[in-house]
Amino acid sequence: MDQAIERTEMGTRAADAGDTPLLRLDDVCKTFRRTPVLDGVTLDIARGDRIALVGSNGAGKTSLIRCLLGEYTCEGTVTVDGLAPRRHRRRVLERIGFVPQLPPPLGMPVAELVRFATGVSGGDGARVAEVASRLGLDLAAVRRQSFVKLSGGQKQKLLIAIALGRDCDILVMDEPAANLDPQARHIFFALLAEVQDRATMLISSHRLDEVALLVNRVVELDRGQVVLDDHVEDAVELAGTLRCRVRAVRADDAFARALGQWGFTGSGAGLIWDGVVAGPDRLRFLAMLSRYAGLLAGLSLEDDGPKGGPAR
């Protein structure tokens, strides 16, 4: 019976592939201890959507993601390309690259975790190692270390490498760049740029400025309900960079440390700072500068084109 149902679902998807949403939530409700965390969420996500799922802590973002992954039971209907995530868990997860908000407390060695993850998802260990290396994590150097003993940034880089180191057409990422330094974030954006033409993305964050320039659609949750669903301008080059010069009215140690964390170098006795900012990180960079507004004498940002490519 299950095989017959599955064949019917496959036939329906084939017939409607051009019209049906890739991901669909229809009147989804989820309650914990009599408290609703999702309250009638209806959402269609099409192929090619890059969605920022935003909202304050407790708005329901992670619960929605867990329902999409089939980890939670819920009322209403959830489908991934016509498949129910709870019934067809393995087939759904084969389609999805997932980066969780909180790294799981796994005690297994890094090498074993990579073997397990690639075995379950059909991934490629060499590709995972390549992506990790680009992010600045040498898997060979930490292969025997327990995952739980890695630093927060190392854990995040490994989880991103596992998600992006295989072929999948759906990326679901919960605060994916939270523990990454600016340089690793830059590489992360470049990696997303490489798959944006073939992967639908759902990127969760509690701050819109963290993800606004990565996406072409914004969905906001509040108290478990969709309160905003809007398409936005899709004009930012994910792999693009900005040449930046910051001029200060006086030298300041805290300001110098903040710019140093972004890879900037100073000259002129600490009054002039030059560096490169990833295009999608411009709002985050400007938010950092706003904390030192009283020190700013001048600021210039110039589009440098994709990293390694010509300026535009």
PDB file of C-alpha atoms in Angstrom:
ATOM      1  CA  MET A   1       0.000   0.000   0.000  1.00  0.00           C
ATOM      2  CA  ASP A   2       2.799   2.438   0.928  1.00  0.00           C
ATOM      3  CA  GLN A   3       4.533   1.741  -2.404  1.00  0.00           C
ATOM      4  CA  ALA A   4       1.300   2.442  -4.278  1.00  0.00           C
ATOM      5  CA  ILE A   5       0.846   5.709  -2.388  1.00  0.00           C
ATOM      6  CA  GLU A   6       4.443   6.661  -3.094  1.00  0.00           C
ATOM      7  CA  ARG A   7       4.073   5.955  -6.824  1.00  0.00           C
ATOM      8  CA  THR A   8       0.913   8.103  -6.873  1.00  0.00           C
ATOM      9  CA  GLU A   9       2.757  10.934  -5.138  1.00  0.00           C
ATOM     10  CA  MET A  10       5.636  10.670  -7.612  1.00  0.00           C
ATOM     11  CA  GLY A  11       3.263  10.773 -10.547  1.00  0.00           C
ATOM     12  CA  THR A  12       1.490  13.814  -9.148  1.00  0.00           C
ATOM     13  CA  ARG A  13       4.798  15.618  -8.659  1.00  0.00           C
ATOM     14  CA  ALA A  14       5.910  14.814 -12.183  1.00  0.00           C
ATOM     15  CA  ALA A  15       2.664  16.142 -13.648  1.00  0.00           C
ATOM     16  CA  ASP A  16       2.665  19.309 -11.579  1.00  0.00           C
ATOM     17  CA  ALA A  17       6.414  19.974 -11.333  1.00  0.00           C
ATOM     18  CA  GLY A  18       6.112  23.340 -13.016  1.00  0.00           C
ATOM     19  CA  ASP A  19       3.224  24.506 -10.832  1.00  0.00           C
ATOM     20  CA  THR A  20       3.491  22.952  -7.397  1.00  0.00           C
ATOM     21  CA  PRO A  21       5.574  24.635  -4.687  1.00  0.00           C
ATOM     22  CA  LEU A  22       8.720  22.769  -3.733  1.00  0.00           C
ATOM     23  CA  LEU A  23       7.931  23.181  -0.029  1.00  0.00           C
ATOM     24  CA  ARG A  24       4.422  23.621   1.319  1.00  0.00           C
ATOM     25  CA  LEU A  25       3.008  24.179   4.783  1.00  0.00           C
ATOM     26  CA  ASP A  26      -0.777  24.290   5.024  1.00  0.00           C
ATOM     27  CA  ASP A  27      -2.413  25.404   8.295  1.00  0.00           C
ATOM     28  CA  VAL A  28       0.448  23.956  10.352  1.00  0.00           C
ATOM     29  CA  CYS A  29       0.034  24.041  14.129  1.00  0.00           C
ATOM     30  CA  LYS A  30       2.415  22.852  16.820  1.00  0.00           C
ATOM     31  CA  THR A  31       1.927  23.025  20.578  1.00  0.00           C
ATOM     32  CA  PHE A  32       4.320  22.433  23.454  1.00  0.00           C
ATOM     33  CA  ARG A  33       2.789  22.032  26.915  1.00  0.00           C
ATOM     34  CA  ARG A  34      -0.428  23.652  25.724  1.00  0.00           C
ATOM     35  CA  THR A  35       1.488  26.649  24.377  1.00  0.00           C
ATOM     36  CA  PRO A  36       1.166  27.127  20.595  1.00  0.00           C
ATOM     37  CA  VAL A  37       4.536  27.677  18.891  1.00  0.00           C
ATOM     38  CA  LEU A  38       3.089  27.452  15.365  1.00  0.00           C
ATOM     39  CA  ASP A  39      -0.447  28.733  14.921  1.00  0.00           C
ATOM     40  CA  GLY A  40      -1.950  28.067  11.496  1.00  0.00           C
ATOM     41  CA  VAL A  41       1.156  28.655   9.342  1.00  0.00           C
ATOM     42  CA  THR A  42       0.468  28.457   5.606  1.00  0.00           C
ATOM     43  CA  LEU A  43       3.462  28.965   3.346  1.00  0.00           C
ATOM     44  CA  ASP A  44       4.416  27.986  -0.212  1.00  0.00           C
ATOM     45  CA  ILE A  45       8.088  28.008  -1.186  1.00  0.00           C
ATOM     46  CA  ALA A  46       8.909  27.805  -4.886  1.00  0.00           C
ATOM     47  CA  ARG A  47      12.038  26.547  -6.611  1.00  0.00           C
ATOM     48  CA  GLY A  48      14.612  29.320  -6.674  1.00  0.00           C
ATOM     49  CA  ASP A  49      13.298  31.112  -3.587  1.00  0.00           C
ATOM     50  CA  ARG A  50      15.935  32.325  -1.149  1.00  0.00           C
ATOM     51  CA  ILE A  51      13.937  33.085   1.951  1.00  0.00           C
ATOM     52  CA  ALA A  52      14.924  34.936   5.101  1.00  0.00           C
ATOM     53  CA  LEU A  53      12.847  33.443   7.898  1.00  0.00           C
ATOM     54  CA  VAL A  54      13.005  36.137  10.553  1.00  0.00           C
ATOM     55  CA  GLY A  55      11.445  36.836  13.913  1.00  0.00           C
ATOM     56  CA  SER A  56      12.384  37.281  17.547  1.00  0.00           C
ATOM     57  CA  ASN A  57      13.518  34.377  19.692  1.00  0.00           C
ATOM     58  CA  GLY A  58      10.500  32.167  20.356  1.00  0.00           C
ATOM     59  CA  ALA A  59       8.642  33.294  17.222  1.00  0.00           C
ATOM     60  CA  GLY A  60       8.506  29.716  15.890  1.00  0.00           C
ATOM     61  CA  LYS A  61      11.323  29.706  13.322  1.00  0.00           C
ATOM     62  CA  THR A  62      13.154  26.630  14.570  1.00  0.00           C
ATOM     63  CA  SER A  63       9.892  24.736  15.164  1.00  0.00           C
ATOM     64  CA  LEU A  64       8.856  25.403  11.554  1.00  0.00           C
ATOM     65  CA  ILE A  65      12.215  24.071  10.348  1.00  0.00           C
ATOM     66  CA  ARG A  66      11.884  20.962  12.525  1.00  0.00           C
ATOM     67  CA  CYS A  67       8.467  20.276  11.004  1.00  0.00           C
ATOM     68  CA  LEU A  68       9.933  20.590   7.492  1.00  0.00           C
ATOM     69  CA  LEU A  69      12.659  18.111   8.424  1.00  0.00           C
ATOM     70  CA  GLY A  70      10.132  15.652   9.820  1.00  0.00           C
ATOM     71  CA  GLU A  71      11.532  15.863  13.346  1.00  0.00           C
ATOM     72  CA  TYR A  72       8.252  17.094  14.840  1.00  0.00           C
ATOM     73  CA  THR A  73       4.726  15.825  14.461  1.00  0.00           C
ATOM     74  CA  CYS A  74       2.267  18.629  13.839  1.00  0.00           C
ATOM     75  CA  GLU A  75      -1.299  19.393  12.828  1.00  0.00           C
ATOM     76  CA  GLY A  76      -1.902  20.485   9.248  1.00  0.00           C
ATOM     77  CA  THR A  77       0.048  19.409   6.184  1.00  0.00           C
ATOM     78  CA  VAL A  78       3.780  19.631   5.417  1.00  0.00           C
ATOM     79  CA  THR A  79       5.185  18.424   2.088  1.00  0.00           C
ATOM     80  CA  VAL A  80       8.616  18.548   0.448  1.00  0.00           C
ATOM     81  CA  ASP A  81       8.184  18.139  -3.297  1.00  0.00           C
ATOM     82  CA  GLY A  82       4.954  16.279  -2.592  1.00  0.00           C
ATOM     83  CA  LEU A  83       6.433  13.998   0.072  1.00  0.00           C
ATOM     84  CA  ALA A  84       5.435  14.023   3.733  1.00  0.00           C
ATOM     85  CA  PRO A  85       8.642  14.466   5.797  1.00  0.00           C
ATOM     86  CA  ARG A  86       7.500  12.099   8.563  1.00  0.00           C
ATOM     87  CA  ARG A  87       6.479   9.276   6.217  1.00  0.00           C
ATOM     88  CA  HIS A  88       9.342   9.642   3.747  1.00  0.00           C
ATOM     89  CA  ARG A  89      12.017  10.891   6.137  1.00  0.00           C
ATOM     90  CA  ARG A  90      15.069   9.440   4.400  1.00  0.00           C
ATOM     91  CA  ARG A  91      14.038  10.573   0.916  1.00  0.00           C
ATOM     92  CA  VAL A  92      13.258  14.070   2.168  1.00  0.00           C
ATOM     93  CA  LEU A  93      16.546  14.410   4.052  1.00  0.00           C
ATOM     94  CA  GLU A  94      18.454  13.286   0.949  1.00  0.00           C
ATOM     95  CA  ARG A  95      17.145  16.444  -0.720  1.00  0.00           C
ATOM     96  CA  ILE A  96      18.004  18.819   2.139  1.00  0.00           C
ATOM     97  CA  GLY A  97      21.308  20.238   3.339  1.00  0.00           C
ATOM     98  CA  PHE A  98      20.706  21.347   6.923  1.00  0.00           C
ATOM     99  CA  VAL A  99      22.757  23.602   9.201  1.00  0.00           C
ATOM    100  CA  PRO A 100      21.297  23.701  12.747  1.00  0.00           C
ATOM    101  CA  GLN A 101      21.317  26.718  15.033  1.00  0.00           C
ATOM    102  CA  LEU A 102      22.927  24.802  17.900  1.00  0.00           C
ATOM    103  CA  PRO A 103      25.584  22.180  17.138  1.00  0.00           C
ATOM    104  CA  PRO A 104      24.475  18.762  18.430  1.00  0.00           C
ATOM    105  CA  PRO A 105      26.406  17.512  21.502  1.00  0.00           C
ATOM    106  CA  LEU A 106      28.056  14.642  19.654  1.00  0.00           C
ATOM    107  CA  GLY A 107      30.981  12.847  21.290  1.00  0.00           C
ATOM    108  CA  MET A 108      32.127  10.992  18.161  1.00  0.00           C
ATOM    109  CA  PRO A 109      35.412  11.939  16.462  1.00  0.00           C
ATOM    110  CA  VAL A 110      35.226  14.344  13.541  1.00  0.00           C
ATOM    111  CA  ALA A 111      36.264  11.705  10.986  1.00  0.00           C
ATOM    112  CA  GLU A 112      33.540   9.351  12.187  1.00  0.00           C
ATOM    113  CA  LEU A 113      30.931  12.119  12.056  1.00  0.00           C
ATOM    114  CA  VAL A 114      31.870  12.944   8.452  1.00  0.00           C
ATOM    115  CA  ARG A 115      31.683   9.258   7.470  1.00  0.00           C
ATOM    116  CA  PHE A 116      28.293   8.886   9.131  1.00  0.00           C
ATOM    117  CA  ALA A 117      26.842  12.089   7.643  1.00  0.00           C
ATOM    118  CA  THR A 118      28.042  11.347   4.109  1.00  0.00           C
ATOM    119  CA  GLY A 119      26.843   7.743   4.362  1.00  0.00           C
ATOM    120  CA  VAL A 120      23.332   8.788   5.382  1.00  0.00           C
ATOM    121  CA  SER A 121      23.014  11.580   2.824  1.00  0.00           C
ATOM    122  CA  GLY A 122      24.982  10.106  -0.061  1.00  0.00           C
ATOM    123  CA  GLY A 123      27.595  12.823   0.281  1.00  0.00           C
ATOM    124  CA  ASP A 124      31.278  12.848  -0.604  1.00  0.00           C
ATOM    125  CA  GLY A 125      33.884  13.016   2.155  1.00  0.00           C
ATOM    126  CA  ALA A 126      36.438  14.633  -0.158  1.00  0.00           C
ATOM    127  CA  ARG A 127      33.993  17.406  -1.038  1.00  0.00           C
ATOM    128  CA  VAL A 128      33.210  17.971   2.639  1.00  0.00           C
ATOM    129  CA  ALA A 129      36.936  18.311   3.327  1.00  0.00           C
ATOM    130  CA  GLU A 130      37.311  20.740   0.415  1.00  0.00           C
ATOM    131  CA  VAL A 131      34.466  22.983   1.619  1.00  0.00           C
ATOM    132  CA  ALA A 132      35.799  22.860   5.187  1.00  0.00           C
ATOM    133  CA  SER A 133      39.256  23.851   3.937  1.00  0.00           C
ATOM    134  CA  ARG A 134      37.845  26.832   2.063  1.00  0.00           C
ATOM    135  CA  LEU A 135      36.160  27.934   5.300  1.00  0.00           C
ATOM    136  CA  GLY A 136      39.488  27.657   7.111  1.00  0.00           C
ATOM    137  CA  LEU A 137      39.037  24.287   8.841  1.00  0.00           C
ATOM    138  CA  ASP A 138      41.634  21.571   8.214  1.00  0.00           C
ATOM    139  CA  LEU A 139      39.731  18.313   8.743  1.00  0.00           C
ATOM    140  CA  ALA A 140      42.933  16.255   8.731  1.00  0.00           C
ATOM    141  CA  ALA A 141      44.201  18.238  11.708  1.00  0.00           C
ATOM    142  CA  VAL A 142      41.053  17.654  13.810  1.00  0.00           C
ATOM    143  CA  ARG A 143      39.922  14.262  12.480  1.00  0.00           C
ATOM    144  CA  ARG A 144      40.597  12.473  15.787  1.00  0.00           C
ATOM    145  CA  GLN A 145      39.129  15.196  17.990  1.00  0.00           C
ATOM    146  CA  SER A 146      35.687  14.757  19.493  1.00  0.00           C
ATOM    147  CA  PHE A 147      33.163  16.991  17.720  1.00  0.00           C
ATOM    148  CA  VAL A 148      31.876  18.338  21.027  1.00  0.00           C
ATOM    149  CA  LYS A 149      35.383  19.593  21.926  1.00  0.00           C
ATOM    150  CA  LEU A 150      35.777  21.744  18.816  1.00  0.00           C
ATOM    151  CA  SER A 151      35.394  25.507  19.148  1.00  0.00           C
ATOM    152  CA  GLY A 152      32.083  27.088  18.206  1.00  0.00           C
ATOM    153  CA  GLY A 153      33.499  28.355  14.918  1.00  0.00           C
ATOM    154  CA  GLN A 154      35.024  24.971  14.051  1.00  0.00           C
ATOM    155  CA  LYS A 155      31.723  23.199  14.718  1.00  0.00           C
ATOM    156  CA  GLN A 156      29.862  25.662  12.516  1.00  0.00           C
ATOM    157  CA  LYS A 157      32.359  25.320   9.672  1.00  0.00           C
ATOM    158  CA  LEU A 158      32.119  21.533   9.803  1.00  0.00           C
ATOM    159  CA  LEU A 159      28.311  21.545   9.805  1.00  0.00           C
ATOM    160  CA  ILE A 160      28.267  23.944   6.845  1.00  0.00           C
ATOM    161  CA  ALA A 161      30.796  21.753   5.023  1.00  0.00           C
ATOM    162  CA  ILE A 162      28.628  18.666   5.568  1.00  0.00           C
ATOM    163  CA  ALA A 163      25.550  20.509   4.254  1.00  0.00           C
ATOM    164  CA  LEU A 164      27.259  22.057   1.219  1.00  0.00           C
ATOM    165  CA  GLY A 165      29.633  19.193   0.469  1.00  0.00           C
ATOM    166  CA  ARG A 166      27.000  17.177  -1.385  1.00  0.00           C
ATOM    167  CA  ASP A 167      24.398  17.568  -4.106  1.00  0.00           C
ATOM    168  CA  CYS A 168      21.104  18.826  -2.712  1.00  0.00           C
ATOM    169  CA  ASP A 169      18.504  21.191  -4.089  1.00  0.00           C
ATOM    170  CA  ILE A 170      17.197  22.515  -0.755  1.00  0.00           C
ATOM    171  CA  LEU A 171      19.290  24.290   1.881  1.00  0.00           C
ATOM    172  CA  VAL A 172      17.766  24.890   5.303  1.00  0.00           C
ATOM    173  CA  MET A 173      20.001  26.920   7.588  1.00  0.00           C
ATOM    174  CA  ASP A 174      19.213  28.084  11.127  1.00  0.00           C
ATOM    175  CA  GLU A 175      21.470  31.051  12.034  1.00  0.00           C
ATOM    176  CA  PRO A 176      24.188  29.522   9.817  1.00  0.00           C
ATOM    177  CA  ALA A 177      26.857  32.213  10.153  1.00  0.00           C
ATOM    178  CA  ALA A 178      26.406  33.012  13.837  1.00  0.00           C
ATOM    179  CA  ASN A 179      29.831  31.680  14.912  1.00  0.00           C
ATOM    180  CA  LEU A 180      31.810  32.614  11.807  1.00  0.00           C
ATOM    181  CA  ASP A 181      34.442  35.336  11.642  1.00  0.00           C
ATOM    182  CA  PRO A 182      34.124  37.909   8.805  1.00  0.00           C
ATOM    183  CA  GLN A 183      36.577  36.076   6.527  1.00  0.00           C
ATOM    184  CA  ALA A 184      34.763  32.757   6.960  1.00  0.00           C
ATOM    185  CA  ARG A 185      31.443  34.527   6.375  1.00  0.00           C
ATOM    186  CA  HIS A 186      32.863  35.886   3.117  1.00  0.00           C
ATOM    187  CA  ILE A 187      33.757  32.363   1.986  1.00  0.00           C
ATOM    188  CA  PHE A 188      30.356  31.102   3.145  1.00  0.00           C
ATOM    189  CA  PHE A 189      28.582  33.666   0.954  1.00  0.00           C
ATOM    190  CA  ALA A 190      30.761  32.642  -2.006  1.00  0.00           C
ATOM    191  CA  LEU A 191      29.792  29.001  -1.418  1.00  0.00           C
ATOM    192  CA  LEU A 192      26.108  29.959  -1.415  1.00  0.00           C
ATOM    193  CA  ALA A 193      26.649  31.871  -4.657  1.00  0.00           C
ATOM    194  CA  GLU A 194      27.952  28.691  -6.286  1.00  0.00           C
ATOM    195  CA  VAL A 195      24.712  26.804  -5.562  1.00  0.00           C
ATOM    196  CA  GLN A 196      22.117  29.581  -5.747  1.00  0.00           C
ATOM    197  CA  ASP A 197      21.042  28.640  -9.276  1.00  0.00           C
ATOM    198  CA  ARG A 198      20.166  25.077  -8.267  1.00  0.00           C
ATOM    199  CA  ALA A 199      19.209  25.292  -4.600  1.00  0.00           C
ATOM    200  CA  THR A 200      16.183  26.710  -2.835  1.00  0.00           C
ATOM    201  CA  MET A 201      17.254  28.308   0.444  1.00  0.00           C
ATOM    202  CA  LEU A 202      15.519  28.886   3.767  1.00  0.00           C
ATOM    203  CA  ILE A 203      17.755  30.924   6.090  1.00  0.00           C
ATOM    204  CA  SER A 204      16.531  31.567   9.611  1.00  0.00           C
ATOM    205  CA  SER A 205      17.708  34.515  11.703  1.00  0.00           C
ATOM    206  CA  HIS A 206      16.387  36.697  14.495  1.00  0.00           C
ATOM    207  CA  ARG A 207      17.934  39.743  12.765  1.00  0.00           C
ATOM    208  CA  LEU A 208      16.949  40.734   9.230  1.00  0.00           C
ATOM    209  CA  ASP A 209      20.148  42.725   8.667  1.00  0.00           C
ATOM    210  CA  GLU A 210      22.138  39.494   9.084  1.00  0.00           C
ATOM    211  CA  VAL A 211      20.516  37.861   6.037  1.00  0.00           C
ATOM    212  CA  ALA A 212      18.659  40.583   4.097  1.00  0.00           C
ATOM    213  CA  LEU A 213      21.186  40.747   1.262  1.00  0.00           C
ATOM    214  CA  LEU A 214      21.325  36.969   0.838  1.00  0.00           C
ATOM    215  CA  VAL A 215      17.672  36.536  -0.092  1.00  0.00           C
ATOM    216  CA  ASN A 216      14.924  37.439  -2.524  1.00  0.00           C
ATOM    217  CA  ARG A 217      12.016  36.955  -0.129  1.00  0.00           C
ATOM    218  CA  VAL A 218      11.356  37.730   3.539  1.00  0.00           C
ATOM    219  CA  VAL A 219       8.974  35.773   5.754  1.00  0.00           C
ATOM    220  CA  GLU A 220       8.486  37.035   9.307  1.00  0.00           C
ATOM    221  CA  LEU A 221       7.014  34.987  12.119  1.00  0.00           C
ATOM    222  CA  ASP A 222       5.550  36.391  15.320  1.00  0.00           C
ATOM    223  CA  ARG A 223       4.030  34.187  18.005  1.00  0.00           C
ATOM    224  CA  GLY A 224       3.833  31.299  15.585  1.00  0.00           C
ATOM    225  CA  GLN A 225       2.059  33.173  12.794  1.00  0.00           C
ATOM    226  CA  VAL A 226       3.212  34.600   9.462  1.00  0.00           C
ATOM    227  CA  VAL A 227       2.928  38.382   9.800  1.00  0.00           C
ATOM    228  CA  LEU A 228       4.936  39.327   6.680  1.00  0.00           C
ATOM    229  CA  ASP A 229       5.637  37.558   3.390  1.00  0.00           C
ATOM    230  CA  ASP A 230       7.220  39.819   0.812  1.00  0.00           C
ATOM    231  CA  HIS A 231       9.543  39.525  -2.174  1.00  0.00           C
ATOM    232  CA  VAL A 232      12.551  41.841  -2.135  1.00  0.00           C
ATOM    233  CA  GLU A 233      15.003  43.116  -4.714  1.00  0.00           C
ATOM    234  CA  ASP A 234      17.360  40.364  -5.823  1.00  0.00           C
ATOM    235  CA  ALA A 235      20.302  42.499  -6.917  1.00  0.00           C
ATOM    236  CA  VAL A 236      23.188  41.676  -4.591  1.00  0.00           C
ATOM    237  CA  GLU A 237      25.996  39.481  -5.896  1.00  0.00           C
ATOM    238  CA  LEU A 238      26.458  36.811  -3.206  1.00  0.00           C
ATOM    239  CA  ALA A 239      30.128  36.442  -4.080  1.00  0.00           C
ATOM    240  CA  GLY A 240      30.618  40.196  -4.512  1.00  0.00           C
ATOM    241  CA  THR A 241      32.956  42.312  -2.423  1.00  0.00           C
ATOM    242  CA  LEU A 242      33.246  45.969  -1.458  1.00  0.00           C
ATOM    243  CA  ARG A 243      36.524  47.866  -1.152  1.00  0.00           C
ATOM    244  CA  CYS A 244      36.220  49.992   1.943  1.00  0.00           C
ATOM    245  CA  ARG A 245      38.169  52.872   3.456  1.00  0.00           C
ATOM    246  CA  VAL A 246      37.344  54.239   6.891  1.00  0.00           C
ATOM    247  CA  ARG A 247      38.840  57.494   8.164  1.00  0.00           C
ATOM    248  CA  ALA A 248      38.823  58.270  11.888  1.00  0.00           C
ATOM    249  CA  VAL A 249      39.027  61.622  13.660  1.00  0.00           C
ATOM    250  CA  ARG A 250      41.470  60.130  16.171  1.00  0.00           C
ATOM    251  CA  ALA A 251      43.141  56.820  16.960  1.00  0.00           C
ATOM    252  CA  ASP A 252      41.201  54.484  19.244  1.00  0.00           C
ATOM    253  CA  ASP A 253      42.218  51.024  20.470  1.00  0.00           C
ATOM    254  CA  ALA A 254      38.670  49.570  20.610  1.00  0.00           C
ATOM    255  CA  PHE A 255      37.921  50.874  17.100  1.00  0.00           C
ATOM    256  CA  ALA A 256      41.195  49.409  15.835  1.00  0.00           C
ATOM    257  CA  ARG A 257      40.385  45.996  17.336  1.00  0.00           C
ATOM    258  CA  ALA A 258      36.891  46.015  15.802  1.00  0.00           C
ATOM    259  CA  LEU A 259      38.242  46.813  12.332  1.00  0.00           C
ATOM    260  CA  GLY A 260      41.066  44.311  12.800  1.00  0.00           C
ATOM    261  CA  GLN A 261      38.478  41.577  13.339  1.00  0.00           C
ATOM    262  CA  TRP A 262      37.152  42.407   9.863  1.00  0.00           C
ATOM    263  CA  GLY A 263      40.645  42.059   8.389  1.00  0.00           C
ATOM    264  CA  PHE A 264      41.242  45.798   7.949  1.00  0.00           C
ATOM    265  CA  THR A 265      44.759  47.251   8.052  1.00  0.00           C
ATOM    266  CA  GLY A 266      45.529  50.680   9.443  1.00  0.00           C
ATOM    267  CA  SER A 267      47.839  53.463   8.318  1.00  0.00           C
ATOM    268  CA  GLY A 268      48.386  57.119   9.088  1.00  0.00           C
ATOM    269  CA  ALA A 269      48.836  56.523  12.829  1.00  0.00           C
ATOM    270  CA  GLY A 270      45.571  54.615  13.014  1.00  0.00           C
ATOM    271  CA  LEU A 271      43.478  57.267  11.262  1.00  0.00           C
ATOM    272  CA  ILE A 272      42.971  55.434   7.937  1.00  0.00           C
ATOM    273  CA  TRP A 273      41.759  51.840   7.617  1.00  0.00           C
ATOM    274  CA  ASP A 274      41.424  49.825   4.419  1.00  0.00           C
ATOM    275  CA  GLY A 275      39.773  46.453   3.876  1.00  0.00           C
ATOM    276  CA  VAL A 276      37.335  44.332   1.930  1.00  0.00           C
ATOM    277  CA  VAL A 277      33.760  43.557   3.021  1.00  0.00           C
ATOM    278  CA  ALA A 278      31.610  40.778   1.556  1.00  0.00           C
ATOM    279  CA  GLY A 279      28.679  42.288  -0.338  1.00  0.00           C
ATOM    280  CA  PRO A 280      25.976  40.500   1.680  1.00  0.00           C
ATOM    281  CA  ASP A 281      27.730  41.594   4.899  1.00  0.00           C
ATOM    282  CA  ARG A 282      27.511  45.328   4.206  1.00  0.00           C
ATOM    283  CA  LEU A 283      24.589  45.945   6.568  1.00  0.00           C
ATOM    284  CA  ARG A 284      26.302  44.015   9.336  1.00  0.00           C
ATOM    285  CA  PHE A 285      29.513  45.983   8.771  1.00  0.00           C
ATOM    286  CA  LEU A 286      27.674  49.302   8.848  1.00  0.00           C
ATOM    287  CA  ALA A 287      25.895  48.234  12.040  1.00  0.00           C
ATOM    288  CA  MET A 288      29.310  47.605  13.623  1.00  0.00           C
ATOM    289  CA  LEU A 289      30.568  51.027  12.472  1.00  0.00           C
ATOM    290  CA  SER A 290      27.495  52.718  13.936  1.00  0.00           C
ATOM    291  CA  ARG A 291      28.796  51.875  17.407  1.00  0.00           C
ATOM    292  CA  TYR A 292      31.748  54.180  16.687  1.00  0.00           C
ATOM    293  CA  ALA A 293      29.875  56.939  14.852  1.00  0.00           C
ATOM    294  CA  GLY A 294      31.586  59.632  16.898  1.00  0.00           C
ATOM    295  CA  LEU A 295      34.994  58.510  15.612  1.00  0.00           C
ATOM    296  CA  LEU A 296      34.112  58.491  11.905  1.00  0.00           C
ATOM    297  CA  ALA A 297      35.561  61.220   9.724  1.00  0.00           C
ATOM    298  CA  GLY A 298      34.750  59.521   6.415  1.00  0.00           C
ATOM    299  CA  LEU A 299      33.636  56.261   4.834  1.00  0.00           C
ATOM    300  CA  SER A 300      33.789  54.964   1.275  1.00  0.00           C
ATOM    301  CA  LEU A 301      32.433  51.679  -0.120  1.00  0.00           C
ATOM    302  CA  GLU A 302      33.131  50.694  -3.722  1.00  0.00           C
ATOM    303  CA  ASP A 303      31.776  47.632  -5.493  1.00  0.00           C
ATOM    304  CA  ASP A 304      34.689  45.307  -6.233  1.00  0.00           C
ATOM    305  CA  GLY A 305      32.758  42.625  -8.131  1.00  0.00           C
ATOM    306  CA  PRO A 306      32.931  38.905  -7.305  1.00  0.00           C
ATOM    307  CA  LYS A 307      35.968  37.887  -5.275  1.00  0.00           C
ATOM    308  CA  GLY A 308      38.793  37.222  -7.656  1.00  0.00           C
ATOM    309  CA  GLY A 309      36.909  38.816 -10.541  1.00  0.00           C
ATOM    310  CA  PRO A 310      36.982  42.289 -12.119  1.00  0.00           C
ATOM    311  CA  ALA A 311      35.496  45.301 -10.414  1.00  0.00           C
ATOM    312  CA  ARG A 312      32.180  46.491 -11.728  1.00  0.00           C
TER     313      ARG A 312
END
